[in-house]
Structure formats: C-alpha cells, structure tokens
XYZ file of C-alpha atoms in Angstrom:
566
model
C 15.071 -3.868 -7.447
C 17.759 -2.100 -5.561
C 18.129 0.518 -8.369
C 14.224 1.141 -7.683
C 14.515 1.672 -3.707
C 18.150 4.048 -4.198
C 15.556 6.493 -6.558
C 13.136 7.324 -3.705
C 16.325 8.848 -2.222
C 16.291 11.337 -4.698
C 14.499 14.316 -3.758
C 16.187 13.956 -0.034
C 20.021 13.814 -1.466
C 21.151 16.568 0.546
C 19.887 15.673 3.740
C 20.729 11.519 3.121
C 24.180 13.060 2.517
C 24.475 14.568 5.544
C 23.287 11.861 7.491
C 26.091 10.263 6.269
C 28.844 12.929 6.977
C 27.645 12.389 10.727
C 27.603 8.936 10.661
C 31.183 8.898 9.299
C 32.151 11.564 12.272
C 30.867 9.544 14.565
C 33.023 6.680 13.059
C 35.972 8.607 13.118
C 35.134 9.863 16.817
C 35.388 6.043 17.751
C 38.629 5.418 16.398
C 40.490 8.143 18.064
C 39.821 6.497 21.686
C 41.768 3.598 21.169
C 44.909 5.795 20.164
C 44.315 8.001 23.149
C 43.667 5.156 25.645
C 46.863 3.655 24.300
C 49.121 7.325 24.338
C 48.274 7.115 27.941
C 49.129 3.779 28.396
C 52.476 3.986 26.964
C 53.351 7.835 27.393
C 51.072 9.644 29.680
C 50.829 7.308 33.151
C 55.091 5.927 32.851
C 56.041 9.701 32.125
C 53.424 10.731 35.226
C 52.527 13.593 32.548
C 49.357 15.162 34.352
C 49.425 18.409 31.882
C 48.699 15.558 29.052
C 45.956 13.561 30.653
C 44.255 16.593 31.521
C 44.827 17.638 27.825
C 43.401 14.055 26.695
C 40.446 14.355 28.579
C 39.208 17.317 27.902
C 39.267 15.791 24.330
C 37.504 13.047 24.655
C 35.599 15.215 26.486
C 34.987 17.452 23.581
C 34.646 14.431 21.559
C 32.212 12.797 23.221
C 29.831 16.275 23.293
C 29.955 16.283 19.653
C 28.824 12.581 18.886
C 25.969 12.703 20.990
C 25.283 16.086 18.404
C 25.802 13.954 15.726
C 23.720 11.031 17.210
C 21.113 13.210 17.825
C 21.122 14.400 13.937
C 21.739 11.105 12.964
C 18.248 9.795 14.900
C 16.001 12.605 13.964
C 16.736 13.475 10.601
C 17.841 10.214 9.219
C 14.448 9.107 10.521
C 13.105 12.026 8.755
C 14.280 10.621 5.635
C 12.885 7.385 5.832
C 9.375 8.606 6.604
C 9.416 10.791 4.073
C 10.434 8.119 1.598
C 7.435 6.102 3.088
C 5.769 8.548 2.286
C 6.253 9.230 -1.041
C 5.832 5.315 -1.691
C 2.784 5.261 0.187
C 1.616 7.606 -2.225
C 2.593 6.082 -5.127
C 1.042 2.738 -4.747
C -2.102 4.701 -3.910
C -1.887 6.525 -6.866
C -1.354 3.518 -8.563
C -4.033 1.493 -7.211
C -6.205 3.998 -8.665
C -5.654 2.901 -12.106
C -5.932 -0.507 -11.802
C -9.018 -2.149 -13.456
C -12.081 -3.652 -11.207
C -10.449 -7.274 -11.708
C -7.773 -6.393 -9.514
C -9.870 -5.770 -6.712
C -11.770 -8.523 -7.409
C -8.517 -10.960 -6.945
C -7.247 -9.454 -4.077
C -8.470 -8.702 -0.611
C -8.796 -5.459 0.975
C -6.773 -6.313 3.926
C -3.818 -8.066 1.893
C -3.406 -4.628 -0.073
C -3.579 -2.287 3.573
C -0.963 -4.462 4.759
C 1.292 -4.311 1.649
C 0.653 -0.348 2.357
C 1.327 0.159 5.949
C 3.162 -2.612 7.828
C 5.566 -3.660 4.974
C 6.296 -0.028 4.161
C 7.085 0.528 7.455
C 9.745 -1.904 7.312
C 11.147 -0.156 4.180
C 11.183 3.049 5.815
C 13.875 1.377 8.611
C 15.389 -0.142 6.480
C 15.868 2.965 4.014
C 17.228 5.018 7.085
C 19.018 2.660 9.197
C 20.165 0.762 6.509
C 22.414 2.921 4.837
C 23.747 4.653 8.437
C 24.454 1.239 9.574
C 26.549 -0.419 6.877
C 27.909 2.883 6.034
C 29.816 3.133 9.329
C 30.130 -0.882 9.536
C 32.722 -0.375 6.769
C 34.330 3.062 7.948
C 35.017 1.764 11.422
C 36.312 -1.976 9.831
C 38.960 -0.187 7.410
C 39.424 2.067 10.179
C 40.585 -0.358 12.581
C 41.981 -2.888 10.103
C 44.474 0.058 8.963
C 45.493 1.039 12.589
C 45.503 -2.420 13.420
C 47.967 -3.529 10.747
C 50.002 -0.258 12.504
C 50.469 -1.740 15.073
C 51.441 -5.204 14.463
C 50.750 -6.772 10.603
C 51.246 -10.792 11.580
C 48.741 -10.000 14.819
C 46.363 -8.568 12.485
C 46.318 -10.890 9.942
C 45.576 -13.739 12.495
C 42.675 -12.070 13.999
C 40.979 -11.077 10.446
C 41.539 -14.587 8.966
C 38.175 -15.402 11.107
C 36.262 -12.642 8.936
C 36.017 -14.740 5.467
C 34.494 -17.771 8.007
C 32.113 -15.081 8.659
C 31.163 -13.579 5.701
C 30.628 -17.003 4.187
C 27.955 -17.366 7.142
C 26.199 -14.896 6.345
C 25.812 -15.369 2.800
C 24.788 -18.757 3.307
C 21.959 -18.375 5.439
C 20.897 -15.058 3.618
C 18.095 -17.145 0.686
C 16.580 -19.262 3.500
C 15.726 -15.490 5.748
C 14.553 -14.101 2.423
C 12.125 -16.888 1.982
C 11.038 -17.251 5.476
C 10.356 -13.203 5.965
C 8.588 -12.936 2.495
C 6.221 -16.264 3.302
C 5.584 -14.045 7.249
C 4.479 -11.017 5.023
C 2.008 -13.183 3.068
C 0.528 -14.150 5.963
C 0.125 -11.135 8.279
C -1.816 -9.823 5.109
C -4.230 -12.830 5.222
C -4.940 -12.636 9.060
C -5.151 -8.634 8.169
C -7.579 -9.739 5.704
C -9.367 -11.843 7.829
C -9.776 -9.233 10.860
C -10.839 -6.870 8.653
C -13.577 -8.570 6.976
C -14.718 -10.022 10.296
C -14.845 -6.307 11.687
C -16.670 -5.338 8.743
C -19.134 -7.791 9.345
C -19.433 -7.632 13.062
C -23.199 -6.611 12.903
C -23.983 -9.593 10.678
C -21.912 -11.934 13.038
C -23.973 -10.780 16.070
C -27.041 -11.327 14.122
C -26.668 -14.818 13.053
C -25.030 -15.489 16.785
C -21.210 -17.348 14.655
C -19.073 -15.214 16.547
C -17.463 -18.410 17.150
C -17.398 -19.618 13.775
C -15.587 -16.324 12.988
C -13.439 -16.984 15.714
C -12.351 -20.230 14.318
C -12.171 -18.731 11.181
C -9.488 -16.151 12.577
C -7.802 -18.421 14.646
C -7.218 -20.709 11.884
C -5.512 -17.552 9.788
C -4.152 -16.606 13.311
C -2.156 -19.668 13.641
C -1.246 -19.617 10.708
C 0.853 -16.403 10.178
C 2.142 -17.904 13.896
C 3.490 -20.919 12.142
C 5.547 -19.050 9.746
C 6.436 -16.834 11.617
C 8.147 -19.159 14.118
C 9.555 -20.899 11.056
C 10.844 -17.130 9.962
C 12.564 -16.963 14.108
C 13.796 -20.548 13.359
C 16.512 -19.562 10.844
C 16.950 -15.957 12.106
C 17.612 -18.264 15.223
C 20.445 -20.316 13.490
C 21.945 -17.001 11.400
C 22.233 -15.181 14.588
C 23.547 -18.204 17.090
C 25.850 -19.215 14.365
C 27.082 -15.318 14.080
C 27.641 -14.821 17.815
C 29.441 -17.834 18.056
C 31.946 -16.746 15.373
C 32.330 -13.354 16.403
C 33.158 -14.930 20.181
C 35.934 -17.195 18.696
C 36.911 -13.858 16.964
C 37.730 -12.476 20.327
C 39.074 -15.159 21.521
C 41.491 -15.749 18.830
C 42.342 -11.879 19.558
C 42.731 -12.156 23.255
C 45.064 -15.005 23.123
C 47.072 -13.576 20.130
C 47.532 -10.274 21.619
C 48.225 -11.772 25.028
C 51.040 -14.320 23.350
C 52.334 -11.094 21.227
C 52.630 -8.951 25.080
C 54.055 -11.753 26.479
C 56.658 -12.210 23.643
C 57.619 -8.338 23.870
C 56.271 -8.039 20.017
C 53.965 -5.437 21.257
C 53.686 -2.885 24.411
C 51.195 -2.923 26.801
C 49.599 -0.165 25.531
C 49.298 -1.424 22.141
C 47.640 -4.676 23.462
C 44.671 -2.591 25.297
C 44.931 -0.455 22.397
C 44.286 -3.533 19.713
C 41.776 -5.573 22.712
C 39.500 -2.287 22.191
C 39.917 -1.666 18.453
C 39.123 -5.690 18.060
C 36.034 -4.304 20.367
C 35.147 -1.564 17.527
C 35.811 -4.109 14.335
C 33.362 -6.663 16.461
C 30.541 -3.916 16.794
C 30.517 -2.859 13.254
C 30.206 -6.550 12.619
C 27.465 -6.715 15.244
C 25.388 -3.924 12.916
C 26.211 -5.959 9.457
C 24.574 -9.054 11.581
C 21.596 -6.538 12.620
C 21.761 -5.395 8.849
C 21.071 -8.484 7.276
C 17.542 -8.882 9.358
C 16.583 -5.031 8.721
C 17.461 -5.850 4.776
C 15.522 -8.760 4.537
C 13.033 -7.422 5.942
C 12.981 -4.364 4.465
C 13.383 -5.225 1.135
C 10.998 -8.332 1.264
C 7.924 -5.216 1.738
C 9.691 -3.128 -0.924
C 9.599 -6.273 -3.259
C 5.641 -6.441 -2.235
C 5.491 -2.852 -3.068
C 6.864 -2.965 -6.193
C 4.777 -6.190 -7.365
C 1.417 -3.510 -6.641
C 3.271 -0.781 -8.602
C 3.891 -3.042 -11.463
C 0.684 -4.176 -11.911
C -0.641 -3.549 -15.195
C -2.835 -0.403 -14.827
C -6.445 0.064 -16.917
C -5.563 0.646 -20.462
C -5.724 3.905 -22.173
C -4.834 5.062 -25.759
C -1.793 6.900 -26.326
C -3.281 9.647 -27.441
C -6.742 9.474 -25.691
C -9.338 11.701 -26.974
C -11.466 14.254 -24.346
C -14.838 13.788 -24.656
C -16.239 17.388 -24.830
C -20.237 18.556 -25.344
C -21.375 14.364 -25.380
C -24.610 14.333 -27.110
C -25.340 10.574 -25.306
C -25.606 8.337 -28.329
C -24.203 4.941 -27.584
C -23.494 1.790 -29.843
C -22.684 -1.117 -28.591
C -21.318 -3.488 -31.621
C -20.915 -7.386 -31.233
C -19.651 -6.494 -27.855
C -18.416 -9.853 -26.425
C -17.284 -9.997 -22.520
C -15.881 -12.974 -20.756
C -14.678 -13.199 -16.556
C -10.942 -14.444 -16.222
C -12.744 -17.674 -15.105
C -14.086 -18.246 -18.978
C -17.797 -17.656 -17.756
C -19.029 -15.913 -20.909
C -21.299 -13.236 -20.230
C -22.687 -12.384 -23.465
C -21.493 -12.808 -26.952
C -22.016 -10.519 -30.250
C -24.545 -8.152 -28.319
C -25.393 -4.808 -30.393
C -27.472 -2.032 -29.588
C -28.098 1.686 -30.234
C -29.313 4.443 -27.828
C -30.213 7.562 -29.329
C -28.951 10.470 -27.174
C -31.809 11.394 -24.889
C -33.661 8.287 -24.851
C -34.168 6.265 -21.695
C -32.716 2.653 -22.060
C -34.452 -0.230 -19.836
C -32.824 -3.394 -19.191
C -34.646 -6.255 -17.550
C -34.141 -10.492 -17.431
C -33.185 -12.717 -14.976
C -29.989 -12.903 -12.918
C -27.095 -13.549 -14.730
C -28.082 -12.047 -18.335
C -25.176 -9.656 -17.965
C -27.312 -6.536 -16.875
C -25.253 -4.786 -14.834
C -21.802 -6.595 -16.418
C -23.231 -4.213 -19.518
C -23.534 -1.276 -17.700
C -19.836 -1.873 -16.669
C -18.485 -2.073 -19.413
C -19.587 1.449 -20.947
C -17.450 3.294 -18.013
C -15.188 0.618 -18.796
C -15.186 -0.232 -15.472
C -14.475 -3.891 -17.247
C -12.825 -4.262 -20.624
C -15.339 -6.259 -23.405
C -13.286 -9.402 -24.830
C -14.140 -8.602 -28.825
C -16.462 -5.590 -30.382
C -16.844 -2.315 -29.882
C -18.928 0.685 -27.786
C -19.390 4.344 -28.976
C -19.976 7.449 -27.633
C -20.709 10.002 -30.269
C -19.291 8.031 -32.404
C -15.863 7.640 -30.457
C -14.443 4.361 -28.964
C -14.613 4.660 -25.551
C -11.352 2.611 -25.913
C -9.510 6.030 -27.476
C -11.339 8.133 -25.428
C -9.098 9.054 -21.731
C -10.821 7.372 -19.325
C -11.478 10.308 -16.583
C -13.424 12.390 -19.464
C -15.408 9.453 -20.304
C -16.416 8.726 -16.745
C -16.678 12.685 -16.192
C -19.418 12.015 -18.876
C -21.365 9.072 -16.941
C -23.321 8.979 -13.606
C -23.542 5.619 -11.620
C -25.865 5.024 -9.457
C -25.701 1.049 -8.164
C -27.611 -1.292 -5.891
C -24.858 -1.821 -3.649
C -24.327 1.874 -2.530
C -20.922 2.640 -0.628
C -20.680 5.670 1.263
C -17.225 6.730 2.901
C -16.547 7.584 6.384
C -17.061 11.000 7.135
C -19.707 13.458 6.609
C -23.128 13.497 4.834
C -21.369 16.578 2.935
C -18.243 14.381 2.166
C -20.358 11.886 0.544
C -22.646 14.529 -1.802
C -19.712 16.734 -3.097
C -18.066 13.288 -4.220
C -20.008 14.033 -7.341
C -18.677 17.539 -7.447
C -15.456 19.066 -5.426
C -15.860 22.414 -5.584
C -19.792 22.287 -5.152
C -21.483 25.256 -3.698
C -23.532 24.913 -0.454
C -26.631 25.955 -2.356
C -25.858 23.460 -4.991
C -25.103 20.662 -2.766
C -28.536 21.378 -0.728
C -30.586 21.764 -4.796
C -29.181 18.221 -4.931
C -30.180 17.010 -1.616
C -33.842 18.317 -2.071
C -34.157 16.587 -5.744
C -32.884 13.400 -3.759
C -35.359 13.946 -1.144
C -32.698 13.591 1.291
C -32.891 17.613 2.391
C -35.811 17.506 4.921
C -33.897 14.172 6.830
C -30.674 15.923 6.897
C -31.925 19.403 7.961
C -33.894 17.712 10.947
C -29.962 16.451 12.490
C -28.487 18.547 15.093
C -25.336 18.876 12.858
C -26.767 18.896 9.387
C -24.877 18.343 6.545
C -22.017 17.969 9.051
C -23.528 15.198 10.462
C -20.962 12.068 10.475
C -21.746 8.842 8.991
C -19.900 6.042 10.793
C -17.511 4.086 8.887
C -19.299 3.011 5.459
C -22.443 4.898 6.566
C -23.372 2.488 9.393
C -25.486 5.283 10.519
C -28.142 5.598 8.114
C -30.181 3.277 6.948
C -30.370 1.473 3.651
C -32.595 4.557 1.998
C -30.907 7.208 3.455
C -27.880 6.241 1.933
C -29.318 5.300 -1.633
C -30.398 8.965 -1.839
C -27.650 10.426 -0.608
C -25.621 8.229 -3.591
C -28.334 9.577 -5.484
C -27.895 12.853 -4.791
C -24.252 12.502 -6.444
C -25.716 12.276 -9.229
C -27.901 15.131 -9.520
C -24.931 16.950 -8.427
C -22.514 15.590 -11.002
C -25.241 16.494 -13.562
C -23.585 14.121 -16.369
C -24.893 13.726 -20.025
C -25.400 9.696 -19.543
C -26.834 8.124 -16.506
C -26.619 4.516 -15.314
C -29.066 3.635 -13.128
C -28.346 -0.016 -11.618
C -31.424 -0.739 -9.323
C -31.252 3.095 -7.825
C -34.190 2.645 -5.559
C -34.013 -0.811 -4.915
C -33.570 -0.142 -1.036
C -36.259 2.226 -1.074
C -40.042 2.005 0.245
C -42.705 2.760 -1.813
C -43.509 6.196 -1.020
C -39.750 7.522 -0.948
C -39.204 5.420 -4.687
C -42.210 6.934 -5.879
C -40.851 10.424 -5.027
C -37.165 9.755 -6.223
C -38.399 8.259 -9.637
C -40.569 11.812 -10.128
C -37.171 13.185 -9.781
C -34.914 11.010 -11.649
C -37.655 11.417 -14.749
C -37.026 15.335 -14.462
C -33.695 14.805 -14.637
C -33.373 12.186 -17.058
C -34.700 14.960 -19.632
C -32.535 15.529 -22.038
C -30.326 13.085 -21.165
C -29.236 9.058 -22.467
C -30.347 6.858 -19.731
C -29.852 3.470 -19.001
C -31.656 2.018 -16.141
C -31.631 -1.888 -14.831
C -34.845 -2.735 -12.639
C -36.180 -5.529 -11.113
C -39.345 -3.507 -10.170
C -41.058 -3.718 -13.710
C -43.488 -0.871 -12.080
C -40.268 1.715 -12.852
C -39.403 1.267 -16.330
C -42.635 1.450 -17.765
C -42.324 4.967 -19.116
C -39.193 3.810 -21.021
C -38.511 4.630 -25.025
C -37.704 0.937 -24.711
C -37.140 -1.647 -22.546
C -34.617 -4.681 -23.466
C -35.262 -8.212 -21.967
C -31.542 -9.737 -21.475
C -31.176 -13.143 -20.949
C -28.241 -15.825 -20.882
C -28.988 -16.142 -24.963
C -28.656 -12.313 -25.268
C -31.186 -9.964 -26.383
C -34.097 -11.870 -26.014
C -37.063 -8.950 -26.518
C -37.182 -5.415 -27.319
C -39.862 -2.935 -27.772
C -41.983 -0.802 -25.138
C -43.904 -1.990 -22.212
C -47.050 -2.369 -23.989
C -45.637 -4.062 -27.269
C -43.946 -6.311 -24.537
C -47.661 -7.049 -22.961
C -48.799 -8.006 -26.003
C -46.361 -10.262 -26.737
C -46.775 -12.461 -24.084
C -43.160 -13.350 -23.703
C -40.273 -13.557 -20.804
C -41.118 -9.316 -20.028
C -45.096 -10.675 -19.608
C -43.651 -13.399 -17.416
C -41.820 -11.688 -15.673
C -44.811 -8.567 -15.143
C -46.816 -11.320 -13.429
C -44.543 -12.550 -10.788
C-alpha cells in the first residue's frame, strides 16, 4: 500500500526534494536559538558584552527572515505537490472507471464512487504533502535536540527521554482502533453522499408525488448515521489525543523538576537549564506534529486504501492481442449464447441466431425475454456466461473493445444526455464533427428546425441531464448521435419510444434511410415499427419462441398475433 502512494511522488521528485531541504532548514533554524539564548545567558549578559548581543540578534534576526522564506516555500509548493498528486490519482481512477464492466455500476452507487473521488482524495493530498514535511522535521528536530541535549548533561537527558518509549507505546496502541473508526466514517459520508445525490436527482419527482418528507426521513436516517460513526471515530481520536497530552505534560514536568534539581545541585549553569527547558520545548513540538501525524495518516491513507480498492477492480476483459475490426460487413452470429445476472437469474440459455450484414433484425416478447440484455451483450456491454457472438466471423471476445463499439450505434429507451450544450451532446457520436455535419445530423433527426428556433442554437445549454428538453427532444438529439457516428451495425432499443406519433413517424422515415446498407437490430414494443423488418424474432422467457416476417407471424396466430392485438 505504502509502496503504491510513495510512486505518485515520482514525477514531482525534484520539487518533493526540495520541500524537504526547507523543511530540514527550518529544523536546523530552530535548534540554533536554544544555543544562542543560552551563549547569552552564560557569556553575553555576566560579561555585559553589548558588541555580542547586538551580533546575536542580528542573527536571529537574519534567521528568522529566512524561515519565514522557507515557510513560505514550504506552504505553497509542498501544497503544490499534493494537488498535483491528487491530481494525477483523480485521473487515474477516472481512467479506470472507464474500463470497468456495466456490473460495476450496477453494484455501486453514484454518490459512493464521487466521494471515493473527491473528499477521500482530498485527504490523501494532505496527507501526501504534510505528511512527509511533518515527520520529516519531527525526527530532525528530536535527534537534533536529543544530541545537544546529551551535550549538555547525559544523566539529565536520559531521565527526560525515558518518558518517550511510554509514548510511543501509546500511540501504537491506539493506532488499529483510529484506522477502523476513520475507514467505517468514509463508508458512510459516501452513503449520505449517495443519498443526497439521488434525492437531488429526483427532486422533480419528489415535488410531484408531495414525499419530500419521506425523502427527508430517508436522508436523515443516512444523516444520522454517518453522525454516529463519526462521533464513534472523535471517541477514540478523543482518548489517543487526551492520553497523548497527558504524557507529553508529565514529559515536561519530569524535565522541569530534573533540570531545576540539576541547577540547584550546580550539575548544570543557568544558562544550560533555560537552554535544555526550551530544547525540551522543541523535542515536545516535534512530538506534538507525530501526534497530529497519526490523525492526517489515518486519514489519509484510509481514502488512499478506498482509492486503490476502485483501481484494483477488475477492469472489462480484453484479449491480449485484440484484433481491430476494420471495413465490418455487419454479419452477426450469436451461438448457444448463454447469459446469467450475478444474482443466478438466467436470462436465456443456448440462444443462436444469424444476421446477414444489411438485414434489419426485429426483436419483440414480453418483459423479461432478455431483449435488450441481448442487445448488450453484442457491445459487450455485459459478458455472455457460455457460447459465442461473431462479427465477420471474429469473436467479439478477441476483438479490442473500442473498435468493436466504434463499429456499433446505440440508441436506448432510457436516453442520458450530459450537462452542457445541445452541441456537446451531438458531437458525442463524433469529436471532431464539422458544423455542417453536426447540423446534416440534426435535420435527419428532425431535431434542426427546434434547435434553430433557440436564441442560442446549438449553443443552447441543457441543464444538468437535459432537464431542459423534453422527453422527445432529447431522444432525437441521442438519435442524432447516431446518424453522426454513421456505424456499420445499429442497435435500436425502443428509439422512439418517447416520441408522439407524428415526430416517430418522421424519425422512422429516417432511421429506414439510414438503416440501408447497414445490420440492424431494433427492439419495439410498438409492433406498428418493425413491420418492414427482413424478420422479426418473438423472445420469450423459453427463448426464441417465433421467427419469420410480420405477415408469416399473422398467419400464424401465435404470441407476435397476440401481441398485434393488444
């Protein structure tokens, strides 16, 4: 784990080291105003040497000019460093979270995974600046003063460290129960995250139905909570940090009344008792930060341990050597293709069909037949439990998956749009999209005339998810994706479900022209929109349960001609 975190340092050595340097300079400016405070003592005020205290304070002087330099470097750029590490994990758990299969997302909520990304990462990035600083002086200023301190008297010394080992033993000890108490407060902020941002999300619906105080309830249950363990979590950081204190107070005791006995014994001057009271000051603050330390660390490495569960999440599978699909033709066999949820709901089992490249594909049945489950699993959006499916003549299992989605349009039921512009949302299906392409795509969409008639056009922002437009509007904009993307093999999963009659009459004129040419595979509920199909396949719970074209289907008088007369 550690060995992870030290690799994001990497690519920031230089300036990491340096952060260091002034770290340990501002150690070393510490050290030197015990000696001077005790010169004076001893030397400076009995010889009534003014030339010498002037001397010494322009020094300090001096001294103290350059360490608030070096604090200054130390703040900025050491801060620098740790939000540039963020950073770069930030993006790497994005990056990752792109390849992880739909099942993922299926198991885990939306606000659990921002949280893992922002407000645990946040912790790493204090902890991967301050951290190092901190402990890093801790232990220059504790040999520092341990080695002048045995200088000036060894016995003296000795007594006043013997109280470290009670110390360190603390610390240790109490170090699993913050671990688990932080980690169970970082499981919980992501379910109240999860909560809020669900509830946001569904604001409109909540209004609707008037249960904005079931939702309330609902939060304030996941609200308490995350309160509950967190007080549990200030509970033992409670008890670490009372205990602590306590032990570092005895410390000074112990060191006042030592010293003071050693003064009064003649063992020591007067100057070397200020001189070890202050360094005992100095050994107690670096103490202080190893006390802070052990809350940053805990902390910070309880959201790099949540990081590094996301990054090691097994990603989608891919071949070693995957195979680009170049010039697809559109033929597609499906062979005894078996699929099964984690829950061991069987979809379908053994299915096989063939689509001829250019032929339009319907599939109908009731809810549940594994429609659209089938249409996942050519994308391989989900991976089928047993058999096999063909492009070409290629598994799409050794094919690389971005060429074999480059290959396939999508166009579902439940269309998501992102925030930003209606442009944003068209050019999805191609980046680098010319504005006369994007509006050709628009028009075939029939989405041109609505978005020409805004005062800002294409420009023309969207609200978050596409709040703004309505349920049409934004099924021909995810439409027009598609006729942008231009792919070989289209998936149509109830495209104009959320259309009116008119508008799906005009879209399906459009999708026929540019289903030409091209395999198609289209799920419908509307029986009206498939009838031009090469053939139309009746899915059911038992699999294929009918074949054949809309009139042999008629004729037969079976589930399709029950299901034409609802």
């Amino acid at each position: 784990m550690l060995k992870e975190f030290i690799k994001y340092y990497k690519p920031y050595k230089k300036l990491f080291i340096l952060d260091l340097l002034a770290a340990f300079a501002v150690a070393l400016c510490d050290l030197v105003y015990p000696m001077i405070t005790r010169n004076i003592m001893d030397d400076v005020v009995p010889n009534k040497d003014v030339r010498m205290l002037v001397i010494f304070a322009i020094a300090l002087f001096v001294i103290f000019i350059a360490k608030a330099f070096l604090n200054y470097f130390m703040q900025y750029w050491g801060h620098v460093v740790g939000v540039r590490m963020q950073a770069d994990m930030r993006s790497d758990v994005f990056t990752h979270l792109q390849k992880l299969p739909n099942t993922y997302y299926n198991n885990n909520k939306s606000g659990v995974i921002m949280s893992r990304i922002i407000n645990d990462l946040m912790e790493v990035s204090e902890l991967a600046h301050h951290g190092p600083e901190d402990l890093f002086i801790s232990i220059v200023m504790l040999f520092g003063s341990f080695l002048i301190l045995i200088k000036i008297n060894i016995p003296l010394t000795l007594i006043v460290f013997s109280i470290l080992p009670i110390i360190l033993w603390y610390a240790i000890s109490q170090r699993k129960k913050m671990n688990r108490a932080f980690k169970e407060t970082r499981v919980k902020t992501g379910e109240v995250n999860a909560t809020l941002e669900n509830s946001i999300a569904g604001m409109r619906v909540t209004k609707s139905f008037c249960t904005e105080e079931e939702e309330l309830n609902k939060f304030n249950k996941s609200n308490n909570v995350f309160k509950h363990a967190r007080e549990v979590a200030y509970k033992v950081m409670g008890t670490y940090f009372s205990g602590m204190f306590l032990l570092i107070d005895i410390l000074e005791l112990v060191a006042l009344i030592a010293a003071g006995y050693f003064t009064y014994m003649n063992y020591i001057t007067l100057g070397d008792f200020a001189a070890y009271l202050l360094y005992v000051k100095m050994f107690i603050q670096p103490v202080r930060k190893l006390i802070n330390f052990t809350e940053q660390y805990q902390n910070g490495m309880t959201g790099f341990e949540r990081f590094i569960e996301i990054v090691e999440e097994e990603t989608e599978k891919e071949s070693d050597n995957p195979i680009e699909l170049k010039t697809v033709k559109g033929n597609i066999e499906i062979e005894n293709v078996s699929f099964t949820y984690e829950d061991d709901n069987e979809v379908f089992s053994n299915l096989s069909l063939d689509i001829k490249a250019g032929k339009t594909i319907a599939l109908v049945g009731p809810s549940g037949g594994g429609k659209t489950t089938l249409c996942n699993l050519i994308p391989r959006f989900f991976d089928f439990t047993s058999g096999d499916i063909k492009i070409d003549g290629i598994s799409v299992k050794d094919v690389s998956l971005k060429s074999l989605r480059e290959n396939i349009g999508v166009v579902a039921q439940d269309v998501f749009l992102f925030t930003g512009t209606i442009r944003d949302n068209i050019v999805i299906g191609k980046t680098n999209a010319s504005e006369k392409e994007v509006i050709e795509a628009a028009k075939k969409a029939k989405i041109h005339d609505f978005v020409v008639s805004l005062p800002d056009g294409y420009d023309t922002y969207i609200g978050e998810r596409g709040v703004k437009l309505s349920g049409g509007q934004k099924q021909r904009i995810s439409i027009a994706r598609i006729f942008l993307k231009n792919p070989p093999i289209m998936i149509l999963d109830e495209a104009t479900s959320a259309l009116d009659n008119v508008t799906e009459y005009e879209i399906q004129k459009a999708l026929e022209e540019l289903s030409k040419d091209r395999t198609n595979l289209v799920v419908a509920h509307r029986l009206s929109t498939i009838k031009n199909a090469d053939e139309i396949i009746v899915l059911t719970e038992n699999g294929i349960e009918e074949r054949g074209n809309h009139e042999e289907l008629i004729e037969k008088g079976g589930v399709y001609a029950g299901l034409q007369r609802k």
